[in-house]
PDB file of C-alpha atoms in Angstrom:
ATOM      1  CA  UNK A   1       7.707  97.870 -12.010  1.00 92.00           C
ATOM      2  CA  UNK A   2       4.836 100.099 -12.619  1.00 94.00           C
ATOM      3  CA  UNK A   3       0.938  98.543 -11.235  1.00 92.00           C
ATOM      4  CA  UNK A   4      -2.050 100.893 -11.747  1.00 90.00           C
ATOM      5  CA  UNK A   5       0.369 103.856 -12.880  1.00 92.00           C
ATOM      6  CA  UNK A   6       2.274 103.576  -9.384  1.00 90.00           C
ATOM      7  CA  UNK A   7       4.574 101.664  -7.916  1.00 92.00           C
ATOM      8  CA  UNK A   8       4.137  98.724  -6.118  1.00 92.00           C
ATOM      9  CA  UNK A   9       3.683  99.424  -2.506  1.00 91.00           C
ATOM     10  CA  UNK A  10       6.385  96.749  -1.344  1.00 91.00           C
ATOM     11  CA  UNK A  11       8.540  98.814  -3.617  1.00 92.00           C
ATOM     12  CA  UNK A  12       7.289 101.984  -1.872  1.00 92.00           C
ATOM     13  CA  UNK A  13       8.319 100.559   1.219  1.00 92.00           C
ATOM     14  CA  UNK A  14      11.488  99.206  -0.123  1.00 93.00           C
ATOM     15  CA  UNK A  15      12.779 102.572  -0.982  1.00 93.00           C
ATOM     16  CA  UNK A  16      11.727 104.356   2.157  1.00 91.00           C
ATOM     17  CA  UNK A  17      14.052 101.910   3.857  1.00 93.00           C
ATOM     18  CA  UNK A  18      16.822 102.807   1.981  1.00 92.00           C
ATOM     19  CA  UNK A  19      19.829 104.846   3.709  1.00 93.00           C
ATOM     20  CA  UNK A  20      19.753 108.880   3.054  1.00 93.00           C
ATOM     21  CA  UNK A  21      21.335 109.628  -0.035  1.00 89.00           C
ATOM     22  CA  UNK A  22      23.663 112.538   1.210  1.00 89.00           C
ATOM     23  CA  UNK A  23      23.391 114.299  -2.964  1.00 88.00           C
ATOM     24  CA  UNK A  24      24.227 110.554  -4.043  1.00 94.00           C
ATOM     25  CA  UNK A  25      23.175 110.654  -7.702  1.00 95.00           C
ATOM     26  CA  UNK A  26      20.389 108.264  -8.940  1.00 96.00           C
ATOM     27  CA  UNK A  27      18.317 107.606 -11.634  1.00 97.00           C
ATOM     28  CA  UNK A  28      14.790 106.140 -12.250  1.00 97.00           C
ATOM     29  CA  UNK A  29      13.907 103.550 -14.643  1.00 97.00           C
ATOM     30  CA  UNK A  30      10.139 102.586 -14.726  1.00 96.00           C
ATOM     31  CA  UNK A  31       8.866  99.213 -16.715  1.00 96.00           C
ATOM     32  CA  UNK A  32       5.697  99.206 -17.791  1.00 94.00           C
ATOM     33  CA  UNK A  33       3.529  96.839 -19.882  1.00 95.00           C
ATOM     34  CA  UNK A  34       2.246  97.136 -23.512  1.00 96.00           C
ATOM     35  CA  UNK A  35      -0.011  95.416 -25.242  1.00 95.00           C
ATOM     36  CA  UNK A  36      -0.771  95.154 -29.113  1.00 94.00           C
ATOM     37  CA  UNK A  37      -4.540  95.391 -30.104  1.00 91.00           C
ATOM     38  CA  UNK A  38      -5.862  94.660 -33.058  1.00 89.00           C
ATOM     39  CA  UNK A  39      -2.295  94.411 -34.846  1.00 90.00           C
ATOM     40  CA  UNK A  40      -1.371  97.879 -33.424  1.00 94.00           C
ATOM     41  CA  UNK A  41       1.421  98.224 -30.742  1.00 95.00           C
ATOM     42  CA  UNK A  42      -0.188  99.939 -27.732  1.00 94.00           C
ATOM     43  CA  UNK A  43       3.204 100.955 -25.077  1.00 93.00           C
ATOM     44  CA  UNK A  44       2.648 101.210 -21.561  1.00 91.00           C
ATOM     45  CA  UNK A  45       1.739 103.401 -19.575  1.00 93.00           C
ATOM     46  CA  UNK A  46       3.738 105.267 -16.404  1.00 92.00           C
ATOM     47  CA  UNK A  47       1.520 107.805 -14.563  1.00 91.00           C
ATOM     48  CA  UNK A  48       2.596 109.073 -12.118  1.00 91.00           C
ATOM     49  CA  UNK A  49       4.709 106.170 -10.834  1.00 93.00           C
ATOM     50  CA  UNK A  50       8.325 107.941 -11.612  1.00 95.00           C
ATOM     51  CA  UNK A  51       7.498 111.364 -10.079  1.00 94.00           C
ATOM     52  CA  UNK A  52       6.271 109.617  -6.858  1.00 93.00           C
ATOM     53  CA  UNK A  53       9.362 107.551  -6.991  1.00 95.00           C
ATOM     54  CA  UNK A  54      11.446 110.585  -7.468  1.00 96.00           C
ATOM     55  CA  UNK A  55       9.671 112.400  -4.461  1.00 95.00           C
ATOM     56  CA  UNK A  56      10.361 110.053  -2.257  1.00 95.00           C
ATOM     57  CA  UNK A  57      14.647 109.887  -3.486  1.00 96.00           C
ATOM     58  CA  UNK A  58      14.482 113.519  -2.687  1.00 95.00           C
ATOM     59  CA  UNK A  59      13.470 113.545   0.501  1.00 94.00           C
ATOM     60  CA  UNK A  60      16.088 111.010   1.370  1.00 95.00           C
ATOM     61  CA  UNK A  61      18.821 113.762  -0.214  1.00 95.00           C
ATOM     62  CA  UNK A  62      19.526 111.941  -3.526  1.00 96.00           C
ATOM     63  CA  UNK A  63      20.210 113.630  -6.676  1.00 96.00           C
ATOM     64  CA  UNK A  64      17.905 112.544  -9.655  1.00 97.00           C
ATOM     65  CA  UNK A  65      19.334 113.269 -12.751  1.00 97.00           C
ATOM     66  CA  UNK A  66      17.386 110.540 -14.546  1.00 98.00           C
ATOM     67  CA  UNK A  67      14.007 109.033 -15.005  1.00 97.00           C
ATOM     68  CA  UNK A  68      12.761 107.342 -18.127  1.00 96.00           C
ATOM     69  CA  UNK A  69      10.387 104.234 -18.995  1.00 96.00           C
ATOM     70  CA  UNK A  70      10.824 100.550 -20.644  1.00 96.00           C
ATOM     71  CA  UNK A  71       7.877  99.226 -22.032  1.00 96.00           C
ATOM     72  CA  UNK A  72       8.337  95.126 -21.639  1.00 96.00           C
ATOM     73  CA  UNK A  73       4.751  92.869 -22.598  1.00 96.00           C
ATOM     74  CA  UNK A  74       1.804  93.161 -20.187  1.00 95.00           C
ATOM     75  CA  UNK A  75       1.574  90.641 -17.566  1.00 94.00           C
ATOM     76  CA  UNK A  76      -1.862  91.386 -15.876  1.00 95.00           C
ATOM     77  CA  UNK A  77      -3.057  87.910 -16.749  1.00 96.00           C
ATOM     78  CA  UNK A  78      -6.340  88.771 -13.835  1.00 95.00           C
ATOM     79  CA  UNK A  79      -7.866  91.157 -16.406  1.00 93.00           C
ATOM     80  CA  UNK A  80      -6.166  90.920 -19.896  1.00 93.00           C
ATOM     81  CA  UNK A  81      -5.242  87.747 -21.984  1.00 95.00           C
ATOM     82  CA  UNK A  82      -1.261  88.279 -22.425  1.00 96.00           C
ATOM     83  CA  UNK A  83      -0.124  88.529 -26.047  1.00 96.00           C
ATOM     84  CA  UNK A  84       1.225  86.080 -28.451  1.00 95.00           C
ATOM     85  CA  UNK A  85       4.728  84.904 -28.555  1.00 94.00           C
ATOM     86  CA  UNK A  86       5.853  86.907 -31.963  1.00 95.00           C
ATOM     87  CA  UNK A  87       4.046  89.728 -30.452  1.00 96.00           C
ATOM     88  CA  UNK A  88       6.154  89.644 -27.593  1.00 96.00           C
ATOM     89  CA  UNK A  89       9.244  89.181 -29.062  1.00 96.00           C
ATOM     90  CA  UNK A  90       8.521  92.675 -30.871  1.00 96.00           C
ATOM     91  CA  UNK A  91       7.880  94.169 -27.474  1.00 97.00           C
ATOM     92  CA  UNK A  92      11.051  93.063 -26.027  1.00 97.00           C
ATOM     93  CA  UNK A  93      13.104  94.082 -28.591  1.00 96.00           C
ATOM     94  CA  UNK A  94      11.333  97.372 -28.217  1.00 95.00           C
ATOM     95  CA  UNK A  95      11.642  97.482 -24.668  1.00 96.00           C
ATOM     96  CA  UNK A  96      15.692  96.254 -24.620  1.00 97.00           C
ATOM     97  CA  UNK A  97      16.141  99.318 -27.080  1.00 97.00           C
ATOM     98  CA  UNK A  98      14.712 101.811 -24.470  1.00 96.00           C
ATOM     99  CA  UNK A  99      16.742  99.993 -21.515  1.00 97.00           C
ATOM    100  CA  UNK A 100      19.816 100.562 -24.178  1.00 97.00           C
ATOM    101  CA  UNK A 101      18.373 104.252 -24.848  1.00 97.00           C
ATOM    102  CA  UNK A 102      17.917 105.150 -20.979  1.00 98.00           C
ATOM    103  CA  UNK A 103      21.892 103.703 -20.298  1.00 97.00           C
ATOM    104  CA  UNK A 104      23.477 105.535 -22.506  1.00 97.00           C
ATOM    105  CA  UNK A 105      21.769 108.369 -20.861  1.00 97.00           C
ATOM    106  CA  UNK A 106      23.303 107.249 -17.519  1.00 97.00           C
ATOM    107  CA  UNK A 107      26.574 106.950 -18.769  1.00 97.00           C
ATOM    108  CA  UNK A 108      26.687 110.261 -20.531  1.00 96.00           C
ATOM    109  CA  UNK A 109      25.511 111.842 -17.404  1.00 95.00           C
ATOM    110  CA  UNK A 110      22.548 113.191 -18.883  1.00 95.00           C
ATOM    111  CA  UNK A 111      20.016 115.157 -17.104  1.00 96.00           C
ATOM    112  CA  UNK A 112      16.447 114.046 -18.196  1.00 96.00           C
ATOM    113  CA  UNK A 113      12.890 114.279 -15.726  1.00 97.00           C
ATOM    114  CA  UNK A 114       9.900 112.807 -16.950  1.00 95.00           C
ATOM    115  CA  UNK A 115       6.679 114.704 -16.678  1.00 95.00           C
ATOM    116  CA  UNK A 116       3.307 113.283 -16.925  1.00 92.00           C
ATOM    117  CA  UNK A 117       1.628 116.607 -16.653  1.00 91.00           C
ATOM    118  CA  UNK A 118      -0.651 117.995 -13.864  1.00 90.00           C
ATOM    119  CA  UNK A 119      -3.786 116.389 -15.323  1.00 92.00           C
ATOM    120  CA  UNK A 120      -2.211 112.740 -15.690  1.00 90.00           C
ATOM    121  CA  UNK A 121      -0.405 113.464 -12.491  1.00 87.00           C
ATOM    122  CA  UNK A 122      -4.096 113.334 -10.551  1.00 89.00           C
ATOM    123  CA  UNK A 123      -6.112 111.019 -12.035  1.00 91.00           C
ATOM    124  CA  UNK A 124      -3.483 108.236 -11.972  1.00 88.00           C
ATOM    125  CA  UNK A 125      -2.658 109.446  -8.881  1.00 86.00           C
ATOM    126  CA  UNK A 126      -6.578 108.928  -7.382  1.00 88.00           C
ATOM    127  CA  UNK A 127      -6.004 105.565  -9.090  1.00 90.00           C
ATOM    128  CA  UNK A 128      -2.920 104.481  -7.847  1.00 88.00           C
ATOM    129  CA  UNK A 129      -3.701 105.318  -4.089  1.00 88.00           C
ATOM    130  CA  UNK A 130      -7.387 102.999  -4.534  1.00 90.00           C
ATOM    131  CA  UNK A 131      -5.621 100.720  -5.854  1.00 92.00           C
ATOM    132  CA  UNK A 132      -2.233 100.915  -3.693  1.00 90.00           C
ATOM    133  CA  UNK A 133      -5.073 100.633  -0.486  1.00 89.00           C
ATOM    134  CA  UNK A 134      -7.820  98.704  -1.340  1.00 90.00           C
ATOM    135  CA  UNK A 135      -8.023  97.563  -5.491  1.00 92.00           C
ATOM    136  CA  UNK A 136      -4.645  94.921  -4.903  1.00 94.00           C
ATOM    137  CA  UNK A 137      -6.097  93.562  -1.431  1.00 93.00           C
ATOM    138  CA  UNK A 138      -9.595  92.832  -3.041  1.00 92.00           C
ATOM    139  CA  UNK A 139      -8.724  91.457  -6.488  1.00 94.00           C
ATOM    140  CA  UNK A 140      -5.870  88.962  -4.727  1.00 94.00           C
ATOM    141  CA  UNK A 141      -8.960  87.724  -2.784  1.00 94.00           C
ATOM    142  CA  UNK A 142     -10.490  86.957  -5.909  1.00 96.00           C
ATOM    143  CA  UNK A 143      -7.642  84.045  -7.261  1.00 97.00           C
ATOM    144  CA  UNK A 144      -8.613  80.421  -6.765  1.00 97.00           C
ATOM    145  CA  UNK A 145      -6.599  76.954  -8.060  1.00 96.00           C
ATOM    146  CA  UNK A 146      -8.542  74.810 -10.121  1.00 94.00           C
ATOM    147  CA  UNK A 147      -8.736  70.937  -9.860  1.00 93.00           C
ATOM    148  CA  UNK A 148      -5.613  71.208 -12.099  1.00 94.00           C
ATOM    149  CA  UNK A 149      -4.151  72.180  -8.914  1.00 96.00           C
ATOM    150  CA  UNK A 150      -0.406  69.541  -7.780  1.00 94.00           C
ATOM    151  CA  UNK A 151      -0.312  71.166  -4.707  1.00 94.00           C
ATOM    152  CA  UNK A 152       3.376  71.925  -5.498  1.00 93.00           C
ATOM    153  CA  UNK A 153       3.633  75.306  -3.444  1.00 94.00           C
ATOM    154  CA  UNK A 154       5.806  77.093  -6.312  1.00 94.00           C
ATOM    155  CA  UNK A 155       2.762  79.903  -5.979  1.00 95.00           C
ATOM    156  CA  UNK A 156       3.672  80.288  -2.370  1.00 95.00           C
ATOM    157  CA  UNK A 157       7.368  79.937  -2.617  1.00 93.00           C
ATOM    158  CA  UNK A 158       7.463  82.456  -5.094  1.00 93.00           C
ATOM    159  CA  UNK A 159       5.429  85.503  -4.092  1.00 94.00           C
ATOM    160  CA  UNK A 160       7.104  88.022  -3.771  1.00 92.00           C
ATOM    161  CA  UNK A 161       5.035  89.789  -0.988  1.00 93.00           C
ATOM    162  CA  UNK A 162       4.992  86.090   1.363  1.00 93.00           C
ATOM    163  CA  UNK A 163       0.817  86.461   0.680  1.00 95.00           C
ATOM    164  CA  UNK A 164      -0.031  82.673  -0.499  1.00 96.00           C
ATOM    165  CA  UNK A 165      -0.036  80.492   2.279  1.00 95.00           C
ATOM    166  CA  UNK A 166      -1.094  76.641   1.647  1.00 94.00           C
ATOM    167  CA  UNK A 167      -3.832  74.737   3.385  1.00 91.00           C
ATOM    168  CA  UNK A 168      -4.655  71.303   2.550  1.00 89.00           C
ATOM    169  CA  UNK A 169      -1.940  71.335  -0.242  1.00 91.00           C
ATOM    170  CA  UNK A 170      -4.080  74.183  -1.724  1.00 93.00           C
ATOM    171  CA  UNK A 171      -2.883  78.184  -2.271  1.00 96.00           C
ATOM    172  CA  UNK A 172      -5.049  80.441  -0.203  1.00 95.00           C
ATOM    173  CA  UNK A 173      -4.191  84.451  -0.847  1.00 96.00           C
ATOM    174  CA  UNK A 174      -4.635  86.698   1.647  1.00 94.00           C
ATOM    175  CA  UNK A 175      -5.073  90.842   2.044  1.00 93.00           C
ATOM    176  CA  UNK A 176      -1.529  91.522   1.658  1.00 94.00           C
ATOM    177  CA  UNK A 177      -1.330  90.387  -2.197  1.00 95.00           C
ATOM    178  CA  UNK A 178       0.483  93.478  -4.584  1.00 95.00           C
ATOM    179  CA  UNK A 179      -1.528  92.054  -7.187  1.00 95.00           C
ATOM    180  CA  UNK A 180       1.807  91.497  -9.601  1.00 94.00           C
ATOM    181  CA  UNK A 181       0.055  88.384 -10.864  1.00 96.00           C
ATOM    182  CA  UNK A 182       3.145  86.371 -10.532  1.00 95.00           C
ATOM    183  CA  UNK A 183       1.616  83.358  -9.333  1.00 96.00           C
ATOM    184  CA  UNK A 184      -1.221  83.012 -12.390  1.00 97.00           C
ATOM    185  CA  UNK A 185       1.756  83.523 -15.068  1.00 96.00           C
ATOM    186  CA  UNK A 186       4.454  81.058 -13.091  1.00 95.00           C
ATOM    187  CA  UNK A 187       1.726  77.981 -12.554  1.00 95.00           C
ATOM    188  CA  UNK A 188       3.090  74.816 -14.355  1.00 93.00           C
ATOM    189  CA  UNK A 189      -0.508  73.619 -14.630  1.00 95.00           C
ATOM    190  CA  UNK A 190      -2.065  77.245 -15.311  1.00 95.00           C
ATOM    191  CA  UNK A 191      -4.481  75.998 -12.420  1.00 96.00           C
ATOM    192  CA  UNK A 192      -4.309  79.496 -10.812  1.00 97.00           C
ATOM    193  CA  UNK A 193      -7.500  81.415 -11.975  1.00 97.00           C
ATOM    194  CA  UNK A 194     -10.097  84.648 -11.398  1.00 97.00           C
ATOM    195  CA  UNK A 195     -13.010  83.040  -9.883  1.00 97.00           C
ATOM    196  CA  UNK A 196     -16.038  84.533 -11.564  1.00 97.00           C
ATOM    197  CA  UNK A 197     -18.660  82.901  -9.141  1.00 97.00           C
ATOM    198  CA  UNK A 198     -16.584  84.109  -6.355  1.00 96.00           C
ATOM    199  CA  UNK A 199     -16.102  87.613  -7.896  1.00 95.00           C
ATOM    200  CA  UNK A 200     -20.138  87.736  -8.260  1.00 97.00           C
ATOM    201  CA  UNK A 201     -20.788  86.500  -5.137  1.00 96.00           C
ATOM    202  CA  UNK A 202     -18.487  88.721  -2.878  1.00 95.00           C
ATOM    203  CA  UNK A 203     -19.862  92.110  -5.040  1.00 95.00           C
ATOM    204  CA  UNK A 204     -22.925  91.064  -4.259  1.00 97.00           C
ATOM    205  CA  UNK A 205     -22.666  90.337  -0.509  1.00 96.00           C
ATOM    206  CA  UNK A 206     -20.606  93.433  -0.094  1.00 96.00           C
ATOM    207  CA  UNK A 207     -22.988  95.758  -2.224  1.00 96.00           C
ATOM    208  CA  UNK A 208     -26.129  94.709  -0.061  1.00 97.00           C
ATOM    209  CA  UNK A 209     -24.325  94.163   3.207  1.00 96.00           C
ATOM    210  CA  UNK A 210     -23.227  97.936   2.304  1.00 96.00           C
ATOM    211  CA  UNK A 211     -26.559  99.379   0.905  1.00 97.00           C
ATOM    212  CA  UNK A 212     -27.841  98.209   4.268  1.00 97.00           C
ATOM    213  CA  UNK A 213     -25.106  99.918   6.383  1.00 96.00           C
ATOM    214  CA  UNK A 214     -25.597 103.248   4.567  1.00 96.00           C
ATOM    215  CA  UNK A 215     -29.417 103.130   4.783  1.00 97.00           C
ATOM    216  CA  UNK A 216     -29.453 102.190   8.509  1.00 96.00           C
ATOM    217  CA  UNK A 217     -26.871 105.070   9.304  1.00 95.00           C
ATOM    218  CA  UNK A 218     -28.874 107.611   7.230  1.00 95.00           C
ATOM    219  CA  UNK A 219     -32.405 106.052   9.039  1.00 94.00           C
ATOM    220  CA  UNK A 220     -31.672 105.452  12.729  1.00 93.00           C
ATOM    221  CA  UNK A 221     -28.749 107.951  13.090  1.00 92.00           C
ATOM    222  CA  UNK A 222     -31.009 111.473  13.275  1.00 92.00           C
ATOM    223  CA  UNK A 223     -33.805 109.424  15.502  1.00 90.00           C
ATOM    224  CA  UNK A 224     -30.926 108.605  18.118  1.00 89.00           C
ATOM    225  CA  UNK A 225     -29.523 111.827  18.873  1.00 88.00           C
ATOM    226  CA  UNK A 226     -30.330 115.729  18.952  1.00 86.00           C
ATOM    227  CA  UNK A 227     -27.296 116.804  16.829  1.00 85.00           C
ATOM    228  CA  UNK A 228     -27.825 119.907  14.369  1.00 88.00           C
ATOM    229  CA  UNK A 229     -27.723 119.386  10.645  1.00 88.00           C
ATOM    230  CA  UNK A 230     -23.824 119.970  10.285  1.00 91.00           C
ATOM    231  CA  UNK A 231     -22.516 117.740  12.968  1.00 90.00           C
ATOM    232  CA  UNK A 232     -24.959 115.084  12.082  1.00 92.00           C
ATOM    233  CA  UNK A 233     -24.198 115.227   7.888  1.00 93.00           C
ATOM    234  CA  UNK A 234     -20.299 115.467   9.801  1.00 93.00           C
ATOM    235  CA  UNK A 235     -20.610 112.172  11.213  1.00 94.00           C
ATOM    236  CA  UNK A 236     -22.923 110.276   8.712  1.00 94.00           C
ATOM    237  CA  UNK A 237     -20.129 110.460   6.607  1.00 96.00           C
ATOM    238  CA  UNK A 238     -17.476 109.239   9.139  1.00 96.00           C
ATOM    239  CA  UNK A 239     -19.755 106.593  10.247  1.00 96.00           C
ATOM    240  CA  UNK A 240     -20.877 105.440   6.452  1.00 96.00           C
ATOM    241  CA  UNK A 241     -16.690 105.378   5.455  1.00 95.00           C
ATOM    242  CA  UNK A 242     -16.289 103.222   8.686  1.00 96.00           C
ATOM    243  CA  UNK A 243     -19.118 100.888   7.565  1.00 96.00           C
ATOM    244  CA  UNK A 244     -17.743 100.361   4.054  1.00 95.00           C
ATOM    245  CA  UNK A 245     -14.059  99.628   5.090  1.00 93.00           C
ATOM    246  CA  UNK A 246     -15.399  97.805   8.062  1.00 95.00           C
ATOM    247  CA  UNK A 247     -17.682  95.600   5.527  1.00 95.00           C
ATOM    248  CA  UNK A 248     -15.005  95.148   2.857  1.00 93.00           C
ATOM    249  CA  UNK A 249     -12.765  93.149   5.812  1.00 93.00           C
ATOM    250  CA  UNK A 250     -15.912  90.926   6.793  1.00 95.00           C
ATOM    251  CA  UNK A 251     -16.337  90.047   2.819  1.00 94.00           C
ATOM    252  CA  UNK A 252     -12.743  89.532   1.903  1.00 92.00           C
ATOM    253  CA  UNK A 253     -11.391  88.430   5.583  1.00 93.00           C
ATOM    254  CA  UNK A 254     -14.019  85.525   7.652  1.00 94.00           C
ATOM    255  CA  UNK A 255     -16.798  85.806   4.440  1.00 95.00           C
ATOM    256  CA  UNK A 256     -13.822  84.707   2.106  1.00 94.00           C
ATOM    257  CA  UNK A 257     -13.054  81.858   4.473  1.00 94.00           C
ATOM    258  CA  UNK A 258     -16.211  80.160   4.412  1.00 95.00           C
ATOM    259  CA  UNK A 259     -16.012  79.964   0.822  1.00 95.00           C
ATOM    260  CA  UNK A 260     -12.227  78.113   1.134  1.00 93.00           C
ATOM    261  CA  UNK A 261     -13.425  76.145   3.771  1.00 94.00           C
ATOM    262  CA  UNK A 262     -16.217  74.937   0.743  1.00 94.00           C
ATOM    263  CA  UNK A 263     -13.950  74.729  -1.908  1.00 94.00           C
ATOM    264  CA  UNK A 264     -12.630  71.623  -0.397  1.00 92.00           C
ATOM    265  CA  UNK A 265     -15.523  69.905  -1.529  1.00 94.00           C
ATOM    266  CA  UNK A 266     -15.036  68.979  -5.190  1.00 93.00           C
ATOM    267  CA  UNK A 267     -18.012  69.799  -6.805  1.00 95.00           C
ATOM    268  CA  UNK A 268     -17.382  73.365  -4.663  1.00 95.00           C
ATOM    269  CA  UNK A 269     -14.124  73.523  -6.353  1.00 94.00           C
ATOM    270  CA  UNK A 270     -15.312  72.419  -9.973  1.00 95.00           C
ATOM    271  CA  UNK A 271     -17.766  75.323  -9.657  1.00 96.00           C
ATOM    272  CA  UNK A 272     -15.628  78.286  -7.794  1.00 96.00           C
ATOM    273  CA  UNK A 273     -12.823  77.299 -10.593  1.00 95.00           C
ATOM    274  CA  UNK A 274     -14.847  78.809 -13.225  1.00 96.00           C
ATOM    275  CA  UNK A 275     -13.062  81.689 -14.706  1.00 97.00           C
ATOM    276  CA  UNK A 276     -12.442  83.867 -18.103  1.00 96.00           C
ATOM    277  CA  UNK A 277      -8.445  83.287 -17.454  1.00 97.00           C
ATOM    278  CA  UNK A 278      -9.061  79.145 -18.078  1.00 95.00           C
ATOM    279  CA  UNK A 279      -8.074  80.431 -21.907  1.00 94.00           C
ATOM    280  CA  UNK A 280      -5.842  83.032 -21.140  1.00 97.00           C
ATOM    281  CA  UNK A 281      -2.140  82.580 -22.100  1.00 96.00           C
ATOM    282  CA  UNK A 282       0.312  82.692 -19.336  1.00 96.00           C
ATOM    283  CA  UNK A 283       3.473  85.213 -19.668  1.00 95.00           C
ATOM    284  CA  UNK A 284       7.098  85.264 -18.139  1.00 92.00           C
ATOM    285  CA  UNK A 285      10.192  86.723 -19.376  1.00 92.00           C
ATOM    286  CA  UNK A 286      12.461  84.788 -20.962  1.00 90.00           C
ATOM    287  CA  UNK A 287      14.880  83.562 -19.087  1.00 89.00           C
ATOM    288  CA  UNK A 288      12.862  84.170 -15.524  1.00 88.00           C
ATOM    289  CA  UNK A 289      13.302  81.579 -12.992  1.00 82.00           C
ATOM    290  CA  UNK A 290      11.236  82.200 -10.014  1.00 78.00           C
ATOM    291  CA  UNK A 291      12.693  79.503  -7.649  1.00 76.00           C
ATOM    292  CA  UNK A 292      16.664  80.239  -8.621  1.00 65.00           C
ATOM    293  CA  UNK A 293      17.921  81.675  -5.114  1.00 53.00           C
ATOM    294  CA  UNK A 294      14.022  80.653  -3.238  1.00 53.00           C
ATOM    295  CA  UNK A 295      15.868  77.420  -2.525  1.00 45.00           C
ATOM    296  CA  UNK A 296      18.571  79.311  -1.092  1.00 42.00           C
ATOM    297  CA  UNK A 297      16.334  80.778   1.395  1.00 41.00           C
ATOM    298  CA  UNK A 298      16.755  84.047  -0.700  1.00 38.00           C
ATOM    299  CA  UNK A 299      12.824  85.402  -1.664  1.00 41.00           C
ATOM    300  CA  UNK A 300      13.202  87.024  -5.122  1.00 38.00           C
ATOM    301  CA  UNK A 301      10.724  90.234  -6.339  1.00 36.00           C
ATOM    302  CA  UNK A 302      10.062  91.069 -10.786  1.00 36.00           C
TER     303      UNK A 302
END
């Protein structure tokens, strides 16, 4: 699965575990999502998502022979409304003919290596590692459940990176979320939104608490000490990246929690619940069953 023209970072992970390859051979198949806008068919995007992938098979001594993409409809339900159900059904057909495409490629032994081109290759790369770092920890923050909201903990049971936890029969997120929006598409109730108010009111606590930071480093910093202008620009900037991580914890980490701990007041909740993604359609594959094998005590990942 491909997320901000990378791959996931649990996937990352999942790969680096993997046993050396000892010239195994291996190919690459990268789904991405595509859209249609304004009756046009828009296919997704890869980056830089199979050459990273690819890197990191090499180093483990495994042959890559093949690397292609799938485009499959866009699931990023936190920022764009998912498409309609005939549009989909053109996607997938699209997509299941590039899965068919990229098999007989495997089968045939065929040697084929994407390239996204140097250019491509950096600034999805730049976007990728924000996002990878900070972008999926942040915008998880940002998911509340409406009053709509059973309490039925099929959110929870179903995230594939064990991030939702429940309190009070209610899903909290924490700074561990991939961002795969699984849990706003799967909600029988679509009570899983983006909280606008809470989006607003984080960027603004975080800007100023941040503006402040920067202006008290730049202010006090060359009053306390007797450094020369090198050292001191040197450790302004050390200091000021410090300040901004540091502050983006505080906002998303204990900040965060005061505004749970007030969303258990109704009228809190009512107004926290407002979002753009009330109207949004939900998608999931056909077919896709979250819970099959959760039950089982087996956690699934799409």
């Amino acid at each position: 699965p491909v997320l901000s023209w990378s791959a996931p970072m649990m996937m990352k992970k999942y790969i680096g575990r993997m046993p050396r390859g000892v010239g195994i051979k291996a190919a690459i198949l990268a789904v991405n999502g595509a859209i249609f806008s304004n009756g046009k068919l828009i296919k997704g995007y890869t980056g830089q998502a199979l050459e990273q992938i690819e890197k990191i098979l090499i180093r483990k001594n495994y042959d890559i022979f093949l690397t292609g993409n799938a485009s499959f409809p866009d699931n990023w339900t936190q920022l764009t409304n998912p498409c309609r159900a005939e549009e989909n059904k053109i996607i997938i057909s699209l997509g299941e003919k590039d899965v068919k495409m990229f098999t007989e490629k495997f089968l045939s032994n065929k040697k084929e290596l994407y390239r996204c081109g140097n250019f491509n290759r950096i600034w999805s790369l730049l976007t990728a590692g924000l996002f990878g770092h900070l972008g999926r920890r942040i915008l998880g923050k940002f998911y509340v459940a409406d009053e709509r909201c059973t309490g039925c903990e099929i959110c929870a049971r179903s995230c594939p990176a064990g991030t939702i936890t429940m309190h009070r029969k209610m899903p909290q997120w924490s700074t561990t979320c991939e961002d795969c929006n699984r849990c706003i598409n799967i909600c029988p109730e679509q009570a899983i939104q983006v909280s606008v108010p809470l989006l607003i009111i984080q960027s603004i606590l975080n800007l100023g608490l941040t503006i402040g930071a920067i202006w008290a480093i730049i202010f006090y910093l060359p009053r306390l000490t007797d450094l020369s202008l090198l050292p001191l620009i040197s450790i302004e900037i050390i200091l000021i990246v410090a300040a901004t991580v540091f502050l983006l914890w505080i906002t998303a980490v204990p900040i965060d929690a005061l505004f749970r701990l007030l969303m258990r007041i109704p009228v809190a909740r009512r107004f926290f619940g407002i979002s753009y993604t009330q109207k949004y359609r939900r998608y999931t594959a056909p077919g896709f069953k979250p819970l099959v094998g959760i039950r089982s005590g087996i956690r699934h990942s799409a």
